[in-house]
Every structure is written in C-alpha cells, then in structure tokens.
XYZ file of N, CA and C in Angstrom:
339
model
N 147.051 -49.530 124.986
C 147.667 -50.204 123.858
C 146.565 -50.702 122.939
N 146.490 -50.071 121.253
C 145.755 -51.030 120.435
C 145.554 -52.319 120.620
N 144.822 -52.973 120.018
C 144.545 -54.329 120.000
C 145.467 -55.154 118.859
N 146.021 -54.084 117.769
C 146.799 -54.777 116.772
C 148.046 -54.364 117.552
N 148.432 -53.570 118.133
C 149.914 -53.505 119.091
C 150.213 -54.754 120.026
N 149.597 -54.861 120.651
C 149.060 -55.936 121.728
C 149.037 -57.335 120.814
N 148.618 -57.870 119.623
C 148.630 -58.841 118.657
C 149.970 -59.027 118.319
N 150.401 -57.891 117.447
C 152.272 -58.036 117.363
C 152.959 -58.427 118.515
N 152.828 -57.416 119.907
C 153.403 -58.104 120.759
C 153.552 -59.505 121.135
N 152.576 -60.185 121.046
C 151.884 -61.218 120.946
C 152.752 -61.998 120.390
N 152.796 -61.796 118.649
C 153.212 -62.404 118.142
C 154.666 -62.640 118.004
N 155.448 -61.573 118.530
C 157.008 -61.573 118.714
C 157.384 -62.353 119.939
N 156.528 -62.225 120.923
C 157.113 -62.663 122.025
C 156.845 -64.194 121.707
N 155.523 -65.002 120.990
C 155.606 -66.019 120.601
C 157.024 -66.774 119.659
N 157.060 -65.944 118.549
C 158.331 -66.057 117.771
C 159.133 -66.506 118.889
N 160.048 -65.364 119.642
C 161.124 -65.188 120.404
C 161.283 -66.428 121.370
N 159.998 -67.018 121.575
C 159.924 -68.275 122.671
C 160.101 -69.365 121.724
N 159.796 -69.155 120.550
C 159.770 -70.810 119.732
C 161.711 -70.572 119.042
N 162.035 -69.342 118.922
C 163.253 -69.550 118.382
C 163.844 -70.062 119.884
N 163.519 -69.760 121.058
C 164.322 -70.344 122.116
C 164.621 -71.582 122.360
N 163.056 -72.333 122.419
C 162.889 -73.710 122.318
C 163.199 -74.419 121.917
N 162.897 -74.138 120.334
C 163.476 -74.584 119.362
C 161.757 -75.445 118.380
N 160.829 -74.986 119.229
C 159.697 -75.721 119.201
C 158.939 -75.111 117.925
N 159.543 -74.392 116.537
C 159.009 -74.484 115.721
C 160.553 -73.937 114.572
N 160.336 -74.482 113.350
C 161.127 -74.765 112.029
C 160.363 -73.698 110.860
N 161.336 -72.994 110.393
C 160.686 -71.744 109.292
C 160.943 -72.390 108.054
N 160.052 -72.190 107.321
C 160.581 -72.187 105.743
C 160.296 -71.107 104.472
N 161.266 -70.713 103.867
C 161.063 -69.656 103.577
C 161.034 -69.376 102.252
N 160.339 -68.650 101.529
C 160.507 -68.689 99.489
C 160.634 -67.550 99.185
N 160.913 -67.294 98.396
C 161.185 -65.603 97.894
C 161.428 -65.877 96.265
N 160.646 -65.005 95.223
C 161.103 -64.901 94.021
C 161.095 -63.194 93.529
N 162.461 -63.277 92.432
C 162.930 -61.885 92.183
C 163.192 -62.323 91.008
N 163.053 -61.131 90.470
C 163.526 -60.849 88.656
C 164.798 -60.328 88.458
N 165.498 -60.569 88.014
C 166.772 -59.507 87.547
C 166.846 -59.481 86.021
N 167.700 -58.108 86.033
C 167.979 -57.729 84.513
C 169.176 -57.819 84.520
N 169.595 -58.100 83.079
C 171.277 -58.459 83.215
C 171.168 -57.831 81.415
N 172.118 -58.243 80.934
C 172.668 -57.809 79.284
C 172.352 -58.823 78.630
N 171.609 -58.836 77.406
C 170.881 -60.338 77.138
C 171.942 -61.238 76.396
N 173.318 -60.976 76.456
C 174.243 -61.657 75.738
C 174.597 -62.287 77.191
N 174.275 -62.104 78.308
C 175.085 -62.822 79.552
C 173.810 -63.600 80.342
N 172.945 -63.224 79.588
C 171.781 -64.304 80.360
C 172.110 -65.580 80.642
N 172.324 -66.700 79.694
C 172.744 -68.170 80.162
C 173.692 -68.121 81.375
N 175.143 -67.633 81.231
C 176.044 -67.799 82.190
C 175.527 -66.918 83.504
N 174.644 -66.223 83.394
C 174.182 -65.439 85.176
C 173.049 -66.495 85.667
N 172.455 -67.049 84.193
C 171.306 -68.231 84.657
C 171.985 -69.406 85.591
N 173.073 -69.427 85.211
C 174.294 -70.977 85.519
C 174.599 -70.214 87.003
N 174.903 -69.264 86.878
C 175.906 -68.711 88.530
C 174.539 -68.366 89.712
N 173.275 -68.374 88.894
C 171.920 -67.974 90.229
C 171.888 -69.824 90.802
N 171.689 -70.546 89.378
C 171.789 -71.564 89.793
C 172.491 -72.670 90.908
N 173.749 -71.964 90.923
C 174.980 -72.606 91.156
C 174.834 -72.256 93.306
N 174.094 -71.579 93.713
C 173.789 -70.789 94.667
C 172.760 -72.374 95.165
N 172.872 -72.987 96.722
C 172.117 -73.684 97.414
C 170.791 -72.776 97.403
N 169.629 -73.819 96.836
C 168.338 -72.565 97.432
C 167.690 -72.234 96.487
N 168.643 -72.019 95.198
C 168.410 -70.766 94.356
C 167.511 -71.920 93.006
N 167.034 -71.566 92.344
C 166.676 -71.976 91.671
C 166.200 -71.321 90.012
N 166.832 -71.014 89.036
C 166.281 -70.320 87.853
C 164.778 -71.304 87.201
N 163.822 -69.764 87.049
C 162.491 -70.912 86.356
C 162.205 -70.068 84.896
N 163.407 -69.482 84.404
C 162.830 -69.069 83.305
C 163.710 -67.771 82.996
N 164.077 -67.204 81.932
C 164.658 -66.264 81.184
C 164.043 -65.884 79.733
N 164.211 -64.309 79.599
C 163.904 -64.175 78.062
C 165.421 -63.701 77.447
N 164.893 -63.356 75.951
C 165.818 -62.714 75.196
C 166.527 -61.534 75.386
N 165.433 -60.720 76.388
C 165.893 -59.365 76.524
C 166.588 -59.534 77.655
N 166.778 -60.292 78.681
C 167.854 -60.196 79.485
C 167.123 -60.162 80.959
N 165.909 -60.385 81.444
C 165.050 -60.794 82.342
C 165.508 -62.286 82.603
N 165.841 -62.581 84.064
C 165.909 -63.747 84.647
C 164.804 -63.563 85.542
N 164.296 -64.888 85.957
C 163.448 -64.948 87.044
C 163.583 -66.354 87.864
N 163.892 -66.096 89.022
C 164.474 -67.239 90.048
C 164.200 -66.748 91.764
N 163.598 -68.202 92.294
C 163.663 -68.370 93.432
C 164.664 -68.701 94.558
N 164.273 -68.257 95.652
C 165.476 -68.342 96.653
C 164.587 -69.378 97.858
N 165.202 -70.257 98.274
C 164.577 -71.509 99.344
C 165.247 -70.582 100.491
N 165.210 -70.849 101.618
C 165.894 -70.820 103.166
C 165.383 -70.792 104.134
N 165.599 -71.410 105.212
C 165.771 -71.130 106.491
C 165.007 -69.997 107.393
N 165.241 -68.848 106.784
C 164.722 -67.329 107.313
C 165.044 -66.402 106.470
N 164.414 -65.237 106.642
C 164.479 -63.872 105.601
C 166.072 -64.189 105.736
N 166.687 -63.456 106.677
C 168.265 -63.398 106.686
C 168.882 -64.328 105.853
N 168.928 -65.830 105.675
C 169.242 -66.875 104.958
C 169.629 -65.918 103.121
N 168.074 -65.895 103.264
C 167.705 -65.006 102.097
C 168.227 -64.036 101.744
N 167.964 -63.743 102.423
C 168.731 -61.517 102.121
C 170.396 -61.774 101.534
N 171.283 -62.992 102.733
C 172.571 -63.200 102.058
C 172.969 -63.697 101.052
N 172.072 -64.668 100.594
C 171.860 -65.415 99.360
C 172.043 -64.126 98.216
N 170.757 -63.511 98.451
C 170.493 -62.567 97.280
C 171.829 -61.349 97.131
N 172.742 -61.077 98.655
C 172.965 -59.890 98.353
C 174.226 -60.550 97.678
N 174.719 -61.435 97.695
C 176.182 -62.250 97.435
C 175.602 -62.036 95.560
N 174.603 -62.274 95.117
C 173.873 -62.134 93.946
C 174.067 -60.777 93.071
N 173.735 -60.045 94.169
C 173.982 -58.705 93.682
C 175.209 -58.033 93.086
N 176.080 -58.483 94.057
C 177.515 -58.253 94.296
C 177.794 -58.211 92.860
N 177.328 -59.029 92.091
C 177.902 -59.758 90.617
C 177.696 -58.651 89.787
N 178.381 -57.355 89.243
C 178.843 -56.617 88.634
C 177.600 -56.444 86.962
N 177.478 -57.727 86.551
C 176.965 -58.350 85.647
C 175.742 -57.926 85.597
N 174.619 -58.207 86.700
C 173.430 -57.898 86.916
C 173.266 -56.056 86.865
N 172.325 -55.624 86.565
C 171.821 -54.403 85.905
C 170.400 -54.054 87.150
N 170.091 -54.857 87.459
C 168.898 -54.583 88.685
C 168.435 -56.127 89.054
N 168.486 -56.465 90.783
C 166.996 -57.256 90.994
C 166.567 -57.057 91.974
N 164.924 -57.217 91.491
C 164.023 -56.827 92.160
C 163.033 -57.830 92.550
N 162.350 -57.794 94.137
C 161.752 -58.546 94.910
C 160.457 -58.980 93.923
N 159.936 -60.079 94.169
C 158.514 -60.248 93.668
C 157.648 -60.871 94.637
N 157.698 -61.592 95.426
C 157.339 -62.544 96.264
C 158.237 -62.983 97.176
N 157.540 -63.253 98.558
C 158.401 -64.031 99.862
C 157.241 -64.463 100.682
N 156.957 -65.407 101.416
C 156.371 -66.582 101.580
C 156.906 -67.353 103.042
N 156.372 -66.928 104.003
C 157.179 -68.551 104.905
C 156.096 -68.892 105.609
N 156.741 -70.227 106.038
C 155.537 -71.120 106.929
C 156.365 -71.418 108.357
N 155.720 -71.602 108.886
C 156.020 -72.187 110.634
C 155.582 -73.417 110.518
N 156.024 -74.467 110.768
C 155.550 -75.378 111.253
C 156.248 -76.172 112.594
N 155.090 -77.015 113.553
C 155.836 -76.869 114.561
C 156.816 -78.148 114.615
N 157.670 -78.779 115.604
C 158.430 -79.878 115.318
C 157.922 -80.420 116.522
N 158.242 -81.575 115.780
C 157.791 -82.832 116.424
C 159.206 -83.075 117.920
N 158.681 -83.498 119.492
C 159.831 -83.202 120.114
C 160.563 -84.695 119.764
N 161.963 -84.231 120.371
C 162.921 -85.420 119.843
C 163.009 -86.314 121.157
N 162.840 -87.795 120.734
C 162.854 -88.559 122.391
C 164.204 -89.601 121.718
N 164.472 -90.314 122.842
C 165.153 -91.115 122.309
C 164.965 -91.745 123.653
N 165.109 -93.603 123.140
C 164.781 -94.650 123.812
C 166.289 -95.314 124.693
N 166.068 -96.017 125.484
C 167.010 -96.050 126.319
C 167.248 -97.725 126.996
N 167.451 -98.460 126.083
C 167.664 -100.371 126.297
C 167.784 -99.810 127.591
C-alpha cells in the first residue's frame, strides 16, 4: 500500500471515529455564482437569501449573483444548493469555493449537588 493510500485510510478511519464519538464539529463554506435574467436578479437575490446559511454578497447588471452557503457538512450544502437549483429562474450555478474546518469539542460534564 502507498504511503498516500495508507494516509487517506488514515484519515477516513479518523473521520469515521470522530463522527462516532461525536469528538469533533465541521464547519463548512462554499461560494457559487449563478446566472439568472438580469430583470430577475433582485427577487432570486431575496429567495438565495431567504435560504438558512445562504448569504448574497453581491450582484451585477448582467444577471451574475454571487453568494455563500454556511453548513454543517458538504451534504448540508449540496441540499441547500440543489433546492436552489430547482428554481426554474436560474440559467446556471456554478461552484467557486468550499472550505471546512474540524474543530475538536470540548467534552460535556455536568456537575452533580
């Protein structure tokens, strides 16, 4: 077995033990562009918005939105965006960035009078 095979392994079976545990918390970012019809830009700006997570940081004239997605995990994400898609309105979007962090959690105690 490679040494980068053996690393992935590594690293999944780590994953797979902290999603068990519960002994580490993902956070996740993702930004995408979409094209829409530049007469429907505001109201698709209002409905990306309207989405937990989602966040619009900017639009032009020609009908380019550009907005971030917060969550949980890729999956979080992926449903976010595809519920996005769905919207008839939009003309293309496309990935630009995705981003997550691990960090680990602190364990939970609780005290006992």
């Amino acid at each position: 077995m490679s040494q980068s095979n053996a690393n992935q392994q590594q690293a999944n079976h780590q994953k797979a033990n902290d999603q068990q545990t519960g002994q580490a918390s993902e956070y996740h970012i993702a930004s995408f562009v979409a094209q829409a019809p530049p007469q429907l830009v505001e109201a698709l700006s209002h409905f990306v918005n309207s989405y937990q997570g989602c966040e619009v940081h900017g639009h032009s004239e020609q009908g380019k939105i550009v907005f971030t997605v917060e969550g949980s995990s890729q999956k979080a994400i992926a449903k976010i965006v595809d519920q996005i898609r769905l919207t008839d309105e939009f003309l293309s979007i496309s990935p630009v960035y995705h981003q997550f962090l691990t960090e680990p959690q602190a364990p939970v105690t609780t005290e006992v009078n």
